[in-house]
Amino acid sequence: MSKGLKADLGKCTGCQMCMLVCSGSHVGKFNPSEARINVEDVFPEPGEFKINHCVHCDEHPCVEACPVEAIKLNDKLGTYFVDRETCTACGACVDACPYNGCWIDPSGSYSIKCDLCDGDPQCVAVCPKGVLKWGD
Amino acid sequence: MAPDGYTGKVLRVDLSSEKISTEPLNKEWARQFIGGKGLGARYLFEELKPGIDPMSPENVLSIWTGPLVGTLVPLTSRYVVVTKSPLTGTFLDSYAGGFFGPEMKYAGFDGVIIKGKASKPVYLWLNDGKVEIRDARNVWGKDTYRTEEVIRKETGEKMARVASIGVAGENLSLISSVTNDLTRNAGRGGTGAAFGSKNLKAVAARGTLGVEVNDMDSLLPMVKEMIKTDVVGNPDHAGMITDGTPVLVEMSNDAGILPTRNWHDGVFDGHEGINSESIKTRVLVRKRACFDCALACGSWSKVKAGAFSGAATEGPEYETLGLCGSNCGIKNVEAVIRFVEDCDRHGLDSISAGNAVALAMDLYEKGILSKGDVNGLDLRFGNEEAYAKMPGIIAERKGIGDLLAEGALRAGRKIGHGADGMVMHVKGLEYPAYDPRGTIGMALAYATSDRGACHLRAWPVATDAYGSADPWSTEGKAATCVEDQTRTSVKWSFIFCDFYGVNFPNMAKYYSAATGYPSSEEELRKTGRRIWNLTRAFNFREGFARKDDTLPERMMNEPLRSGKTAGKAVPKESFEKMLSEYYALWGWDEQGRPTKAALTDAGLGDIASKLPGLG
Ligand code: SF4
Ligand code: SF4
């Protein structure tokens, strides 16, 4: 069982409020391109949304791929997060992730992925349509 | 300087000399006029020579965001196009939601001011503070959907957002719009022609710079709470969440104010085919929101079978259902979807286009226009096949389309035989979908709106035809208009979406947290009065006064036919009485001219000193 966010895609409206709160709380400014979750809208055809985020998969190939051990364990949650200081932005994790779960931030300085806000995911709190869920 | 929600930068582009420059935002003006409407109006007043032809290179075309745009403060995704209107010659501010506004801000700019005229078609490319004037040859002649796609390819930015004109704007139709994110339009007043007359096909933006607010730590918890209590949990928003604006079809039909067959009736026998229920059961695919919207009033809708199979749009919105539906005698939402998708693709304002097509239908049925005059079509009310061809005909200016592209009033004047008297408009801007003969407050709202007949500055229909107040009593209507215009002036300056019923105290709360500037209801009310006085002053400078704050004669002497409004018209004396009351409330003179005292009181002493002939 992966330990990440679950998204009920059918309910998503593409408002990107999840991306706004994610960037606001992680980097102190509102900047969707620095969010750790990414909502893509594909209109007019086929008319759907895709949400990319780290699903905190059990195999976590990103951790193994990282040459500098920048992806570290959060003991409390049992999930992995990117340590910004150690990360060299080499992109090995991005290539290794089968879920489009992590990517290099727009400044090109480090890899970003969902860290579950240390147990209080803000996107879950803000999503007005109840798309995003975490835990049981 | 501490961050305050603004990027602090204004982009200037002179398309004639291809000169591009960036300058600091005038912060003194930002404090006085906020952003959006207010700030746009202040810059326009300063930089536009009075009396110029709006289609000439001298016109100033600008695009603005506001201090809350791009933040998590809910329903602040809008941008505004501010210019002198090609259609009406008045001040013009046209808004659109979607994703373009925030993207322009993330790309580094609070506002973009465009002057001159390019020697060949171009588009502007804004990317993280860098700006290019690019060759638009590959997109000229293409519809807005395709234009977005091609520009994303050309710039290599799959997340680029594009505000573009379609063929209607290229052909300088005065009812053309600027379209972004497929279905969102800065629709009214001929914004598309303002672009087209400058050979400007589009403004495209991609930004990763973000927006910084003054106090993130206090803003985040406050906004999270407000999303729950004031947006999603606000009972006033329930209908917006479940249905969106189409709920108004039934409400208007019941109230007898649903425009029907070129405004001959206020009750439509085919309302059941274009109401919210028909959308939900026949065409709805899913709900789709603008950026930063917790309501998601938009419905992505697609026609599943029949002659219009495959047509799709977001909506249609109430205004479109009224003007392009009942007002054209169209009884099926599927046909409206075909029509409005084509309006979006060609970049036509669906409110104006619906009025223009209804006029042509009316003239055709009356025999003033023959089949030959209307491109060989059997243009009866309700003939879906002929109707669906009209957006293309108008955008391409084919046959009758060449006249209708000028807007309903100019078309009526050219056709003659009293056709102009059949057009429902104020200052040349065609009516939105509320018949003032069943909501006298809207008569005043239309007549006094700064851009011509408009439902977005004052909406007294909420309390009269839709509410419990007497729709025909003039009592309190002037005061309602003044109150609404004051509030919306502020709302359109932040820029909030229409559908967030945000009150003054909450606007002040958001404003302070985002900017760090102290604020209060009282202060914002003063700002609202300042902005409304400013647009009045702009229009006064262009020669507008009471003589233009009028309604078509039809409103006075042709009563509606059925339902609650049967036999009703707008009594001329009542209208004039409300108008005088309204001017008095604003402190303007009997001729509707702003006064030195009113302007000075609103903090516009400098503007007053630039206007000779003030009382
Ligand atoms: S980033 Fe990808 S590979 Fe790594 S834990 Fe998340 S989902 Fe798994
Ligand atoms: S906040 Fe919710 S509805 Fe909005 S884009 Fe994110 S997941 Fe979708």
mmCIF file of C-alpha atoms and ligand atoms in Angstrom, chain A residues 2 53-64 71 79-82 93-94 96-103 111-114, ligand 1:
data_model
loop_
_atom_site.group_PDB
_atom_site.id
_atom_site.type_symbol
_atom_site.label_atom_id
_atom_site.label_comp_id
_atom_site.label_asym_id
_atom_site.label_seq_id
_atom_site.Cartn_x
_atom_site.Cartn_y
_atom_site.Cartn_z
ATOM 1 C CA SER A 2 1.444 3.339 -0.978
ATOM 2 C CA HIS A 53 2.229 14.005 -7.218
ATOM 3 C CA CYS A 54 4.432 11.613 -5.303
ATOM 4 C CA VAL A 55 2.245 8.673 -4.315
ATOM 5 C CA HIS A 56 4.829 7.520 -1.760
ATOM 6 C CA CYS A 57 5.065 4.129 -3.381
ATOM 7 C CA ASP A 58 6.466 1.216 -1.419
ATOM 8 C CA GLU A 59 9.286 0.592 -3.914
ATOM 9 C CA HIS A 60 10.491 4.207 -3.924
ATOM 10 C CA PRO A 61 12.975 3.811 -6.784
ATOM 11 C CA CYS A 62 13.745 7.527 -6.463
ATOM 12 C CA VAL A 63 15.495 6.870 -3.173
ATOM 13 C CA GLU A 64 17.688 4.189 -4.700
ATOM 14 C CA ILE A 71 15.880 11.561 -0.404
ATOM 15 C CA THR A 79 7.730 8.253 3.841
ATOM 16 C CA TYR A 80 10.573 9.866 1.954
ATOM 17 C CA PHE A 81 11.221 13.554 1.390
ATOM 18 C CA VAL A 82 13.825 15.493 -0.568
ATOM 19 C CA CYS A 93 14.879 10.644 -9.164
ATOM 20 C CA VAL A 94 12.781 12.306 -11.847
ATOM 21 C CA ALA A 96 13.435 6.836 -11.833
ATOM 22 C CA CYS A 97 9.907 7.690 -10.667
ATOM 23 C CA PRO A 98 7.261 5.738 -12.574
ATOM 24 C CA TYR A 99 4.466 8.057 -11.369
ATOM 25 C CA ASN A 100 5.563 11.543 -12.506
ATOM 26 C CA GLY A 101 5.873 12.138 -8.772
ATOM 27 C CA CYS A 102 8.880 14.452 -8.607
ATOM 28 C CA TRP A 103 10.439 17.111 -10.769
ATOM 29 C CA SER A 111 14.038 18.288 -6.889
ATOM 30 C CA ILE A 112 10.617 18.777 -5.403
ATOM 31 C CA LYS A 113 8.065 16.232 -4.339
ATOM 32 C CA CYS A 114 5.202 15.929 -1.934
HETATM 33 S S1 SF4 C 1 8.806 10.250 -6.024
HETATM 34 FE FE1 SF4 C 1 7.959 8.623 -7.289
HETATM 35 S S2 SF4 C 1 9.345 6.882 -6.908
HETATM 36 FE FE2 SF4 C 1 9.701 8.341 -5.253
HETATM 37 S S3 SF4 C 1 8.320 7.659 -3.603
HETATM 38 FE FE3 SF4 C 1 7.232 9.238 -4.802
HETATM 39 S S4 SF4 C 1 6.050 8.056 -6.281
HETATM 40 FE FE4 SF4 C 1 7.614 6.626 -5.485
#
